Short mmCIF file of C-alpha atoms in Angstrom, two decimals:
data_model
loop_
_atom_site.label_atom_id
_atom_site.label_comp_id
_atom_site.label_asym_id
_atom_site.label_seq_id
_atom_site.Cartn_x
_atom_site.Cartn_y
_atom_site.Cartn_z
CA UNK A 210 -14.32 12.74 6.58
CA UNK A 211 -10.92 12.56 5.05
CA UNK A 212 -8.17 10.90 7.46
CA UNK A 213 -5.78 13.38 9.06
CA UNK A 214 -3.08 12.71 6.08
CA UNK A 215 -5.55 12.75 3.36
CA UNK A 216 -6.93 16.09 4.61
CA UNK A 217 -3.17 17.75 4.79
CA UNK A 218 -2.18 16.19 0.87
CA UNK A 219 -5.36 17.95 0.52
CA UNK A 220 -4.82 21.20 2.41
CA UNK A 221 -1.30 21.16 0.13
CA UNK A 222 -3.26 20.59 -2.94
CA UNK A 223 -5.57 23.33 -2.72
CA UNK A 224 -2.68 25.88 -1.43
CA UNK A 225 -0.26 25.17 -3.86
CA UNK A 226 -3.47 25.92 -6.61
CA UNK A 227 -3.35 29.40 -5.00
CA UNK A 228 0.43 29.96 -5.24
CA UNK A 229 0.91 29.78 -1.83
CA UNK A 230 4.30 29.59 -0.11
CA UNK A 231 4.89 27.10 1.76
CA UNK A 232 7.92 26.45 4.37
CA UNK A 233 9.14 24.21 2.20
CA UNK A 234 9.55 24.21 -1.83
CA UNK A 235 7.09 21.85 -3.07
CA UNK A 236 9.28 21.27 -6.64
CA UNK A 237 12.01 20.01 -4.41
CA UNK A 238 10.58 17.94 -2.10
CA UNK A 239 8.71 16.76 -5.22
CA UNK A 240 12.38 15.88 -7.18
CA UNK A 241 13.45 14.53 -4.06
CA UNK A 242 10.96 11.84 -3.36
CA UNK A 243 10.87 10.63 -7.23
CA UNK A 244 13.92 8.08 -6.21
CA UNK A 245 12.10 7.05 -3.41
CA UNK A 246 9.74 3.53 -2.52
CA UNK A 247 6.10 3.30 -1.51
CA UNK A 248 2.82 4.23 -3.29
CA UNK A 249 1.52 7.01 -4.83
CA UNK A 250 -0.51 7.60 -1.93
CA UNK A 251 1.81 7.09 0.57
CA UNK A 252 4.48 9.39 -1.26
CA UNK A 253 1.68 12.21 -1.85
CA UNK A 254 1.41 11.70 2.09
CA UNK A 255 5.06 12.09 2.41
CA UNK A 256 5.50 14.96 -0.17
CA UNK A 257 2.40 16.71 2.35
CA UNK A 258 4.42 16.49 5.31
CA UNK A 259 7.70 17.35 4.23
CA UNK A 260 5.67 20.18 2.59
CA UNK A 261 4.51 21.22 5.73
CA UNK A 262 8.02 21.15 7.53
CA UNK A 263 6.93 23.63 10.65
CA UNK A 264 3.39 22.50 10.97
CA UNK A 265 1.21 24.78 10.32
CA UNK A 266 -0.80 23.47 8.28
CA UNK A 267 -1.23 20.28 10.55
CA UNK A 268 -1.78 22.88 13.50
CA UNK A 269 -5.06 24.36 11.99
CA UNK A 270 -6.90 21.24 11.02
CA UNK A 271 -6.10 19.81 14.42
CA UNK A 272 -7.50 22.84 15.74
CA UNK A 273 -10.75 22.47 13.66
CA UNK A 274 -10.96 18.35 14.49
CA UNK A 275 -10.56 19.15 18.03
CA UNK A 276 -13.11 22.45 18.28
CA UNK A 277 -15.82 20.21 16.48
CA UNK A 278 -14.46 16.60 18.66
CA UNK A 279 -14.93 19.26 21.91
CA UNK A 280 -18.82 20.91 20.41
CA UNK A 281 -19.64 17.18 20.11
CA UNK A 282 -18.50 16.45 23.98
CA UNK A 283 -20.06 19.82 25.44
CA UNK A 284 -23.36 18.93 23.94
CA UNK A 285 -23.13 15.00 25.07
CA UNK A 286 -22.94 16.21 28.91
CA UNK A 287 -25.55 18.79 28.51
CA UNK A 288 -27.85 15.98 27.34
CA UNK A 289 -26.56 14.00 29.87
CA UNK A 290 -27.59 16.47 32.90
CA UNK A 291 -30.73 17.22 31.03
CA UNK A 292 -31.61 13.62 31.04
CA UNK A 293 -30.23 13.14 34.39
CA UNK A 294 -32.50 16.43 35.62
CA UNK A 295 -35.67 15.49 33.54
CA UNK A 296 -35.82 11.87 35.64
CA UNK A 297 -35.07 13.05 38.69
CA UNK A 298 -37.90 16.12 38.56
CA UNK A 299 -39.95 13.24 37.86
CA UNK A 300 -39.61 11.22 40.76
CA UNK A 301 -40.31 13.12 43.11
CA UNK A 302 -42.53 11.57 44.50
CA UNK A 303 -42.69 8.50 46.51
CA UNK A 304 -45.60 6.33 44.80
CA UNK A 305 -45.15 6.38 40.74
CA UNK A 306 -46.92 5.30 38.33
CA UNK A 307 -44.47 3.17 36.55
CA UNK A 308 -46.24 3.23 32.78
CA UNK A 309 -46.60 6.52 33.20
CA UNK A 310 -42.64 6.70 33.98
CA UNK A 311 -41.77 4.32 31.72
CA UNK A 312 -43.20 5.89 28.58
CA UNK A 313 -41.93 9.33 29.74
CA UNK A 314 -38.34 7.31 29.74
CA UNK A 315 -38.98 5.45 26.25
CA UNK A 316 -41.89 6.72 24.47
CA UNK A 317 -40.29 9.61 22.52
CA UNK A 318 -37.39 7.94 22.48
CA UNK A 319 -38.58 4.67 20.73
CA UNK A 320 -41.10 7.19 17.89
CA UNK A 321 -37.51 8.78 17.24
CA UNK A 322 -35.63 5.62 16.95
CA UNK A 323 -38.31 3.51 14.51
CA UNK A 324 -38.62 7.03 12.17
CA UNK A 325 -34.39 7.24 12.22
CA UNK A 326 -34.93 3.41 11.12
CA UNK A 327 -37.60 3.97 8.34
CA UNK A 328 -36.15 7.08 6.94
CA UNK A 329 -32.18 4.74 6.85
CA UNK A 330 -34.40 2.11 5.12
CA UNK A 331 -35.60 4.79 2.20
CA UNK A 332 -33.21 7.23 1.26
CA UNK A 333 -29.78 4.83 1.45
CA UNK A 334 -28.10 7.21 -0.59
CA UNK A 335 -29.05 10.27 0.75
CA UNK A 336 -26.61 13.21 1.74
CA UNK A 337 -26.20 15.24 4.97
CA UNK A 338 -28.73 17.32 5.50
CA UNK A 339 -27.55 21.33 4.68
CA UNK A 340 -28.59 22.22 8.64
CA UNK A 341 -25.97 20.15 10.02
CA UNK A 342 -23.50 21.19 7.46
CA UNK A 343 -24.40 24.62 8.53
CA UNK A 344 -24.45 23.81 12.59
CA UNK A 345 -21.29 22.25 12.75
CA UNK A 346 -19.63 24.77 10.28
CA UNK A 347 -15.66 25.10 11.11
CA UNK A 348 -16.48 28.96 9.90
CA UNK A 349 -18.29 29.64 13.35
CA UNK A 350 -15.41 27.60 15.50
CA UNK A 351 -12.40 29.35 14.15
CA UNK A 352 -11.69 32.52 13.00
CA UNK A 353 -8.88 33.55 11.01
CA UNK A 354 -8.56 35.70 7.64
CA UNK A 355 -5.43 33.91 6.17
CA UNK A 356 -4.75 32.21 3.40
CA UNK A 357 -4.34 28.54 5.63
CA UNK A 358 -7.05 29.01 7.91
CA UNK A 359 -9.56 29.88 4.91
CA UNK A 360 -8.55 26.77 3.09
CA UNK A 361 -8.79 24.84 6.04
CA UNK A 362 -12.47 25.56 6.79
CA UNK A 363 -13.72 25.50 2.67
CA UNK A 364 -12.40 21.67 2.88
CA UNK A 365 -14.11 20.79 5.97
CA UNK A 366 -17.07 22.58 4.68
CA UNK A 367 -16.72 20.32 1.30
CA UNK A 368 -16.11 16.95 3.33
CA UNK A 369 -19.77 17.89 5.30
CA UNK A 370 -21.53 17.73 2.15
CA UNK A 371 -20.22 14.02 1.42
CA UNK A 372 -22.87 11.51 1.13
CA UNK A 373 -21.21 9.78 3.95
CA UNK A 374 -21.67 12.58 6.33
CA UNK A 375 -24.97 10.92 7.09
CA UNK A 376 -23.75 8.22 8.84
CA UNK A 377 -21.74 11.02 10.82
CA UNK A 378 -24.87 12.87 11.08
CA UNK A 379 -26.46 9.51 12.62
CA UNK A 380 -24.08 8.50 14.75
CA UNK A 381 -23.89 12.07 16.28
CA UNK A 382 -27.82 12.06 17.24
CA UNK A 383 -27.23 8.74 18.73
CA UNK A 384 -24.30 9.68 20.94
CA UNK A 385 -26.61 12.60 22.24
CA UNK A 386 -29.78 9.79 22.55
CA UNK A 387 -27.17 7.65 24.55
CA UNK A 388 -26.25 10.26 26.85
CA UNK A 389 -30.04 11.73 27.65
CA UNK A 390 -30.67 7.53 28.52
CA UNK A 391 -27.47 7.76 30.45
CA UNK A 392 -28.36 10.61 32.74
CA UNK A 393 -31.47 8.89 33.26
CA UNK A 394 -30.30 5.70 34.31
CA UNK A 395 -27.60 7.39 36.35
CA UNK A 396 -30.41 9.75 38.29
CA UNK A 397 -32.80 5.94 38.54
CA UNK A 398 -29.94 4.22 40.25
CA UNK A 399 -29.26 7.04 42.24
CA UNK A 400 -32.88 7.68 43.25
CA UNK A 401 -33.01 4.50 44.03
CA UNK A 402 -30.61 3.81 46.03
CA UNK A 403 -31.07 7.16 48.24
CA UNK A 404 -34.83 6.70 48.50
CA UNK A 405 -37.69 4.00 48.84
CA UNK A 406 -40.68 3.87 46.09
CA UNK A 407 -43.80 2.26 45.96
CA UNK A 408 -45.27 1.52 42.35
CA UNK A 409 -48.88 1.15 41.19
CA UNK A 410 -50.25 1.26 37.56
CA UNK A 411 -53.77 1.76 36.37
CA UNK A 412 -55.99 2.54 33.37
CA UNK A 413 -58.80 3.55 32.54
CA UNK A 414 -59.52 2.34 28.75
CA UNK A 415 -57.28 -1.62 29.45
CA UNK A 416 -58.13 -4.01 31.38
CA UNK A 417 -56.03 -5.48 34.33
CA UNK A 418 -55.67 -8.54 32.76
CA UNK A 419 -54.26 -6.40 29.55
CA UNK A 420 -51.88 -4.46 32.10
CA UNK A 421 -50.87 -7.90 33.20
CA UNK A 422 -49.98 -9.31 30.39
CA UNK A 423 -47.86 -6.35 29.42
CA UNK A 424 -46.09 -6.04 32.19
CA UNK A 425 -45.60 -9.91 31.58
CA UNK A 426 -44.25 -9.14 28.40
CA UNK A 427 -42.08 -6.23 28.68
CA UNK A 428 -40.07 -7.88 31.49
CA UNK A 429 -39.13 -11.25 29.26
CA UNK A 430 -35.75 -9.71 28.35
CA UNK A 431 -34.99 -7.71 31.29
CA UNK A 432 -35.62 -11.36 32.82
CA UNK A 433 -33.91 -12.88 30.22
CA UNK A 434 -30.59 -11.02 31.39
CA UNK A 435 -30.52 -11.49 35.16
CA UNK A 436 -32.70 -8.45 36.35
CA UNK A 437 -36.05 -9.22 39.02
CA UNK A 438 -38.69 -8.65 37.37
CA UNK A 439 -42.69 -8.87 39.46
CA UNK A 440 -44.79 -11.84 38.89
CA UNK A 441 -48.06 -12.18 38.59
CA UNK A 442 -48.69 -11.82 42.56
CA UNK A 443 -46.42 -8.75 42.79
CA UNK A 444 -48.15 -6.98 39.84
CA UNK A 445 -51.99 -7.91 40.86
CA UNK A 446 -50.84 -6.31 44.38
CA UNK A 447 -49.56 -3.44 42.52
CA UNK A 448 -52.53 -2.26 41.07
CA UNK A 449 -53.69 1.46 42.78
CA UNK A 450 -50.87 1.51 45.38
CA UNK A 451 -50.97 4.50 47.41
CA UNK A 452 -48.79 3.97 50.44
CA UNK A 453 -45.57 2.23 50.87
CA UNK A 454 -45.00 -1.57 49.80
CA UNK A 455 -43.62 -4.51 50.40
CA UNK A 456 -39.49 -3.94 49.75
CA UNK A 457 -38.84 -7.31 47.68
CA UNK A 458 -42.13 -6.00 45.95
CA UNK A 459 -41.17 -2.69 44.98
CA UNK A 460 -36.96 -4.30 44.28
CA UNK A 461 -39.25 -6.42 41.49
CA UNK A 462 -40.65 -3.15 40.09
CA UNK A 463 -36.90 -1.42 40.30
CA UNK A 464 -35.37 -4.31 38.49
CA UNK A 465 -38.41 -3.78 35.91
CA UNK A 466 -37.84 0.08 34.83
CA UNK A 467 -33.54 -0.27 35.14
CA UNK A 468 -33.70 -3.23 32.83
CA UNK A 469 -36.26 -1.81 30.24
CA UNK A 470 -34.29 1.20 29.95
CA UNK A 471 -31.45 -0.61 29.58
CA UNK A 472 -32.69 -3.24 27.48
CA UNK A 473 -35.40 -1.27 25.50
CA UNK A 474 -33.38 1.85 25.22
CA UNK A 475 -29.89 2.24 25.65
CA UNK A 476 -28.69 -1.34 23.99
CA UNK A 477 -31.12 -0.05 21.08
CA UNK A 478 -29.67 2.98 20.81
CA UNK A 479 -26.33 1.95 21.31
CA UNK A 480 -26.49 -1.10 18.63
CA UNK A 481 -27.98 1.96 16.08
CA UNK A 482 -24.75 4.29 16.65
CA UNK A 483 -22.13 1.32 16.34
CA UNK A 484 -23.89 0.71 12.56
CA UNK A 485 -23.51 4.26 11.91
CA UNK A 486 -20.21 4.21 12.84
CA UNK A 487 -19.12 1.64 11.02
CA UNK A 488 -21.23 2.91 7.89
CA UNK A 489 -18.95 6.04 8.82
CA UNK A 490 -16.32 4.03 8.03
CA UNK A 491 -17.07 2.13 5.02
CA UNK A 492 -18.44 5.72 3.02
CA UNK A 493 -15.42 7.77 4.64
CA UNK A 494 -13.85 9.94 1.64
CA UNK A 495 -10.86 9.21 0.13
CA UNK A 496 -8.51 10.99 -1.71
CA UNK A 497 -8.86 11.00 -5.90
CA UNK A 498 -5.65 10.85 -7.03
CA UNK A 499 -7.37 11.15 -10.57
CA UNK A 500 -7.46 14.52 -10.04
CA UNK A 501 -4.99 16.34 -12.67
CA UNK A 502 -2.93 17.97 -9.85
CA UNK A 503 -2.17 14.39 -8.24
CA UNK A 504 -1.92 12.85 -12.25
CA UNK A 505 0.74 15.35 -12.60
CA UNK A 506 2.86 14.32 -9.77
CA UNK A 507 2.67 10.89 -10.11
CA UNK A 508 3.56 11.13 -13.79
CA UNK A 509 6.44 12.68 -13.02
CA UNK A 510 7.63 10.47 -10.43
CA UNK A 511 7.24 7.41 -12.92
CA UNK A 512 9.08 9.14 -15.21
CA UNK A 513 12.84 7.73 -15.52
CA UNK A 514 15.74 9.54 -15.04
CA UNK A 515 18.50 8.51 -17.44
CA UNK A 516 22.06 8.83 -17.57
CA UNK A 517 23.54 9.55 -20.99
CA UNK A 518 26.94 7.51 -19.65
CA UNK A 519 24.70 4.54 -18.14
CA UNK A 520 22.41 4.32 -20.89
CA UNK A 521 22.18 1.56 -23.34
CA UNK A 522 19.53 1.62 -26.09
CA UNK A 523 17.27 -1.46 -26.29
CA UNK A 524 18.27 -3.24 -30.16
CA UNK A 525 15.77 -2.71 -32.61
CA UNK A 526 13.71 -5.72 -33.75
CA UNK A 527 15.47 -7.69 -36.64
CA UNK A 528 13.31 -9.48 -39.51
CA UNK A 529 15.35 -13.08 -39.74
CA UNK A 530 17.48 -13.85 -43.16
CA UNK A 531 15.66 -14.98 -45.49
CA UNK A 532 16.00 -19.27 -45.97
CA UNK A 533 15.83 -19.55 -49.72
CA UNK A 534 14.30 -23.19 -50.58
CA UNK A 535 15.26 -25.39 -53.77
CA UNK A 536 11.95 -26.18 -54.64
CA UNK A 537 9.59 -24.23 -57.21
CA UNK A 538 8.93 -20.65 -56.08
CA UNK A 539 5.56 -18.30 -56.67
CA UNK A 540 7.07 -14.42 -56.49
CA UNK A 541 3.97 -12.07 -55.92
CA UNK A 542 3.73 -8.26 -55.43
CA UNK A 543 1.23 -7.19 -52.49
CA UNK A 544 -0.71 -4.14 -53.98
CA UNK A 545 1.91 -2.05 -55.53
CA UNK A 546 3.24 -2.57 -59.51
CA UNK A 547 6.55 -2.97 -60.56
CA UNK A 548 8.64 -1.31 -62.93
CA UNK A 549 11.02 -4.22 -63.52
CA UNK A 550 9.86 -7.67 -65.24
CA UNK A 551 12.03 -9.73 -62.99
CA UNK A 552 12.32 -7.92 -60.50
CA UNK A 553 12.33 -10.98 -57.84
CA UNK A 554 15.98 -12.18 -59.39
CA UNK A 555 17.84 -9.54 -57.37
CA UNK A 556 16.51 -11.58 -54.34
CA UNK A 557 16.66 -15.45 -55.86
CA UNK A 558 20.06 -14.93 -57.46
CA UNK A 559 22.16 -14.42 -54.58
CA UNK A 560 20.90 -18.25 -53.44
CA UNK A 561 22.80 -20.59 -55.36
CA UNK A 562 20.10 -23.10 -55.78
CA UNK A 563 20.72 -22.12 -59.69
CA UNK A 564 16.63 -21.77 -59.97
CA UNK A 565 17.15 -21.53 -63.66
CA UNK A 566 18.82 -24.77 -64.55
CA UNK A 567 16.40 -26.72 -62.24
CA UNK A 568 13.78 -24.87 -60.74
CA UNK A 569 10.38 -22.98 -61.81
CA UNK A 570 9.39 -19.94 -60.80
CA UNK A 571 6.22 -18.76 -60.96
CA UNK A 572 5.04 -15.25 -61.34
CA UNK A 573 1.88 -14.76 -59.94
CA UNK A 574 1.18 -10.63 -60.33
CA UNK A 575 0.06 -8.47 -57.99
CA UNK A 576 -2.16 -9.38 -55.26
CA UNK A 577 -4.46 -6.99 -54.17
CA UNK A 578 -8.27 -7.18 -53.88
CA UNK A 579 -10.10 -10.33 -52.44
CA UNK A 580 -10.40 -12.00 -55.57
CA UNK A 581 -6.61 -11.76 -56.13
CA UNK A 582 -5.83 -13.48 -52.22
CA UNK A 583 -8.86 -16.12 -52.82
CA UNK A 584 -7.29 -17.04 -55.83
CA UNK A 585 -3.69 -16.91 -54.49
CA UNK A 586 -4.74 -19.51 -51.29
CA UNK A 587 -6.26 -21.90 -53.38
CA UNK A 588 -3.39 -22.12 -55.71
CA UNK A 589 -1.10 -22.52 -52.46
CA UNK A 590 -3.38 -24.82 -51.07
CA UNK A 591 -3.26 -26.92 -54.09
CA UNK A 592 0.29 -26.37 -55.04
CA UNK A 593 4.05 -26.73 -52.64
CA UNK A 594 5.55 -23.89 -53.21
CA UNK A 595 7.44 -21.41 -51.21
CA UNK A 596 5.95 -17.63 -51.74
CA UNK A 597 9.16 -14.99 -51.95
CA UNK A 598 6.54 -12.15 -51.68
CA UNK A 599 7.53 -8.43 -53.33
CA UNK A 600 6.35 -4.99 -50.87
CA UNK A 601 6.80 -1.66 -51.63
CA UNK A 602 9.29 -0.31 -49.08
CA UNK A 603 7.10 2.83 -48.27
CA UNK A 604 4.22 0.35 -48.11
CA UNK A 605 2.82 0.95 -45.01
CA UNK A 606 2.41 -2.45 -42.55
CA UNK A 607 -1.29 -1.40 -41.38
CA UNK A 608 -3.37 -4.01 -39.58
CA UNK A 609 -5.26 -4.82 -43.12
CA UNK A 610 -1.62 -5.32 -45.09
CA UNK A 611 -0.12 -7.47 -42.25
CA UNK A 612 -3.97 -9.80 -42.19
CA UNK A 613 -2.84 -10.17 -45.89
CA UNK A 614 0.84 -11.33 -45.30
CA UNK A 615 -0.48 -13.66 -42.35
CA UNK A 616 -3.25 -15.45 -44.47
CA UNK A 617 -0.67 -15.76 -47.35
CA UNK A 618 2.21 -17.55 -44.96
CA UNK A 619 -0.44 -19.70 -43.22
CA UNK A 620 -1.53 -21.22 -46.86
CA UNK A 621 2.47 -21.38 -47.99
CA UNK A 622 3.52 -25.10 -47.24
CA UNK A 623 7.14 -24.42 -48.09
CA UNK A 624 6.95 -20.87 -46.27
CA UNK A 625 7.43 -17.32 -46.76
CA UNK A 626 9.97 -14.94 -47.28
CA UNK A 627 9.69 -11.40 -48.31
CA UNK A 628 11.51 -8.64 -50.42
CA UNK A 629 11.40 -4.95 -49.62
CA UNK A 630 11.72 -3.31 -53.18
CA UNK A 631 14.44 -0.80 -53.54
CA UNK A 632 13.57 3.00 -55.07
CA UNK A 633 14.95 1.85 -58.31
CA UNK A 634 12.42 -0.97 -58.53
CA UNK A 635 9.49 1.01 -58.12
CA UNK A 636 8.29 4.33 -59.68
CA UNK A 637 7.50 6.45 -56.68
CA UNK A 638 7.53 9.78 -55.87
CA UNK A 639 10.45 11.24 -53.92
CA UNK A 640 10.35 10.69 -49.82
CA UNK A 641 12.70 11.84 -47.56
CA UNK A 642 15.54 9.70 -46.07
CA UNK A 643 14.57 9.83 -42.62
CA UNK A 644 10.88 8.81 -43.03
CA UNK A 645 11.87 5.59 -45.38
CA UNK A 646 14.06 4.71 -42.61
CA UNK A 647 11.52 4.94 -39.90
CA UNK A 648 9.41 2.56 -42.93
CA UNK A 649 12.21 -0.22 -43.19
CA UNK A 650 12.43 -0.12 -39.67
CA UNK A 651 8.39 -0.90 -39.13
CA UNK A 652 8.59 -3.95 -41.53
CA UNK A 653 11.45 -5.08 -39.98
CA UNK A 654 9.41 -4.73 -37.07
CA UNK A 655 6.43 -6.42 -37.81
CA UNK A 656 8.31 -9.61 -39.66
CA UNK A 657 10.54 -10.17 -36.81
CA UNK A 658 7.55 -10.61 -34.66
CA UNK A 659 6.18 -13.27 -37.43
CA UNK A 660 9.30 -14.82 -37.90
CA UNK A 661 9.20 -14.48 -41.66
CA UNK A 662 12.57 -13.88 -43.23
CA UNK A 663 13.64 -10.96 -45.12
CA UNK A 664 15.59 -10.80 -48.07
CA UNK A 665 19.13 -9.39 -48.17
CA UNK A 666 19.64 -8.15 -51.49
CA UNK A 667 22.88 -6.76 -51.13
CA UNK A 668 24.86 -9.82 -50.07
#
């Protein structure tokens, strides 16, 4: 079962998908809590409550938890007396057979707790069964044709047919178990204390000393907990009683049947619904806030609210100036042709190093294919030289052109720099303003984050 907040964020959910209205507006208590701390589940839990501003909502699932918490009581007691009635019916009279008592108190009782066992063993991940979905139905325990009380019942009906309901299903047949052994320990110490008993055992298919050595057997953990149990005198003596025995006798034979059917019954039974419960408790349902109703809300509470006074725009990334060396230079083009022989001078001129009077440059093409980089990183790896490298500025900086432009600066020992060719260095077809924008602004982009420097042609 859901907790009580789960089950009203629920109860919300599935009114609000039904255009129901509410006490409250949902959008504004919604707008509201989107300044405000804690979780998303705690502020779905919120949003539920404020939601629900009168109650109503809370008033008909209490109703339902307490008409099924008060079925589940009624029926306990009614086991209880029947227990308590069964026992006492029994003993009526004053010399008992006490196997014959004793598997009337725990024979059933123990079959129904070793198949509960075997049956938990085998189907782990079983569900409820439908019958006690259907028995404990909120449908038959309220009654009501509007919109609240409808909704209310379909989501108790839905949180029945969790897998977990099992363990609810479990611990509810052991509470009732617990209460038959409880009437019948209540009408034992009762009986006993209001009348005296004699008890005898015999058999006609075991032999005493079999009998004995039962009896022996079955009282080694009453004994083991403080009750009397009958020794081997008391229990040969016992054997076809038919009048009144010896008190401290027949207070061995008490001790006996109280502490089996405490020891062999109700701490059983009671160990078995404490491992239900807790089962209960591990399985119980929680709320998926991956549902697209709760994704909704919670996007929209992560979403920022921004102040067109208060807000600053972050600085775009920045590609560092290009550091112009005075050694020899290779100028490449990375997969696009240009239209201009030198077309590297716009970017070399501006440096005054005076590369003509004392330095080389060498042109090394375009570099394109895998042939063209294998050949380019052997002649860096062979040869000093710092690599001012020519890109289209529409070029886009995909993951396979930026692999090329990291391979070339890790084999350039005097470094990289890089020139964005202008529209007048490249035949092209036209592109809009805004888009080659948006293009500079990528490589800028991705050679800021490499730290390679760019090349200011217009200073």
């Amino acid at each position: 079962m859901l907790s009580p907040q789960d089950q009203l964020t629920e109860l919300v959910r599935a009114l609000e998908t039904d255009q129901h209205v509410f006490a409250t507006d949902p959008l504004l208590i919604t707008e509201k809590l989107q300044s405000e701390d804690g979780t998303p589940i705690q502020k779905l839990h919120r949003r539920a409550s404020r939601i629900d501003s009168n109650g109503a909502l809370a008033r008909v699932l209490g109703k339902i938890e307490g008409r099924i918490k008060g079925l589940v009581i009624v029926m306990s007691v009614v086991w209880c007396i029947s227990g308590f009635l069964g026992l006492f019916t029994l003993l009526q009279s004053n010399v008992v057979n006490f196997f014959y008592v004793l598997v009337c108190l725990l024979g059933f009782h123990t079959i129904m707790l070793g198949g509960w066992l075997v049956m938990t063993l085998i189907n782990r991940d079983q569900q409820s069964p439908s019958w006690f979905a259907s028995f404990v139905s909120p449908s038959y325990l309220i009654r009501g044709k509007d919109d609240v009380t409808k909704a209310a019942v379909d989501l108790y009906e839905r949180q029945l047919q969790h897998s977990g309901m099992r363990w609810y299903l479990g611990r509810f047949s052991h509470q009732l178990w617990l209460a038959t052994l409880t009437g019948m320990l209540l009408a034992i110490i009762f009986l006993l204390v209001v009348r005296q008993y004699s008890f005898s055992w015999e058999s006609t298919l075991l032999s005493d000393q079999a009998l004995v050595s039962l009896t022996q057997i079955l009282g080694w953990l009453p004994g083991m907990v403080g009750f009397d149990v009958p020794d081997s005198t008391a229990i040969a003596q016992s054997r076809l009683v038919t009048e009144a025995m010896p008190l401290s006798v027949a207070r061995q034979w008490a001790g006996l049947l109280v502490g089996s059917l405490l020891m062999y019954g109700i701490v059983p039974r009671a160990i078995a619904w404490v491992f239900c419960a807790l089962m209960f408790r591990r399985k119980k349902m929680r709320l998926d806030i991956k549902q697209p109703y709760y994704q909704k809300i919670i996007n929209f509470w992560q979403r920022q609210v921004v102040d067109a006074d208060d807000f600053t725009e972050a600085p775009a990334p920045v590609a560092p100036k290009a550091a112009v060396s005075a050694g020899k230079k290779l100028v490449a083009l990375l997969e696009y042709p240009s239209n201009q022989d030198n077309w590297w001078q716009s970017g070399l001129d501006g440096s005054h190093h005076g590369f003509q009077q004392s330095s080389e440059v060498e042109d090394f093409g375009i570099v394109d294919d895998r042939d063209d980089m294998a050949r380019l990183k052997n002649y860096l790896d062979e040869h000093p030289v710092q690599v001012l490298l020519g890109i289209h500025s529409k070029a886009l900086p995909d993951r396979g052109t930026l692999r090329k432009l990291d391979q070339i600066a890790a084999h350039a020992k005097d470094g990289l720099i890089v020139q964005l060719l202008s529209d007048a260095d490249l035949t092209h077809e036209d592109e809009p303003v805004d888009k080659q924008a948006v293009r500079y602004q990528q490589w800028q982009t991705a050679l800021s984050a490499r730290k390679i420097g760019l090349v200011d042609i217009d200073s």
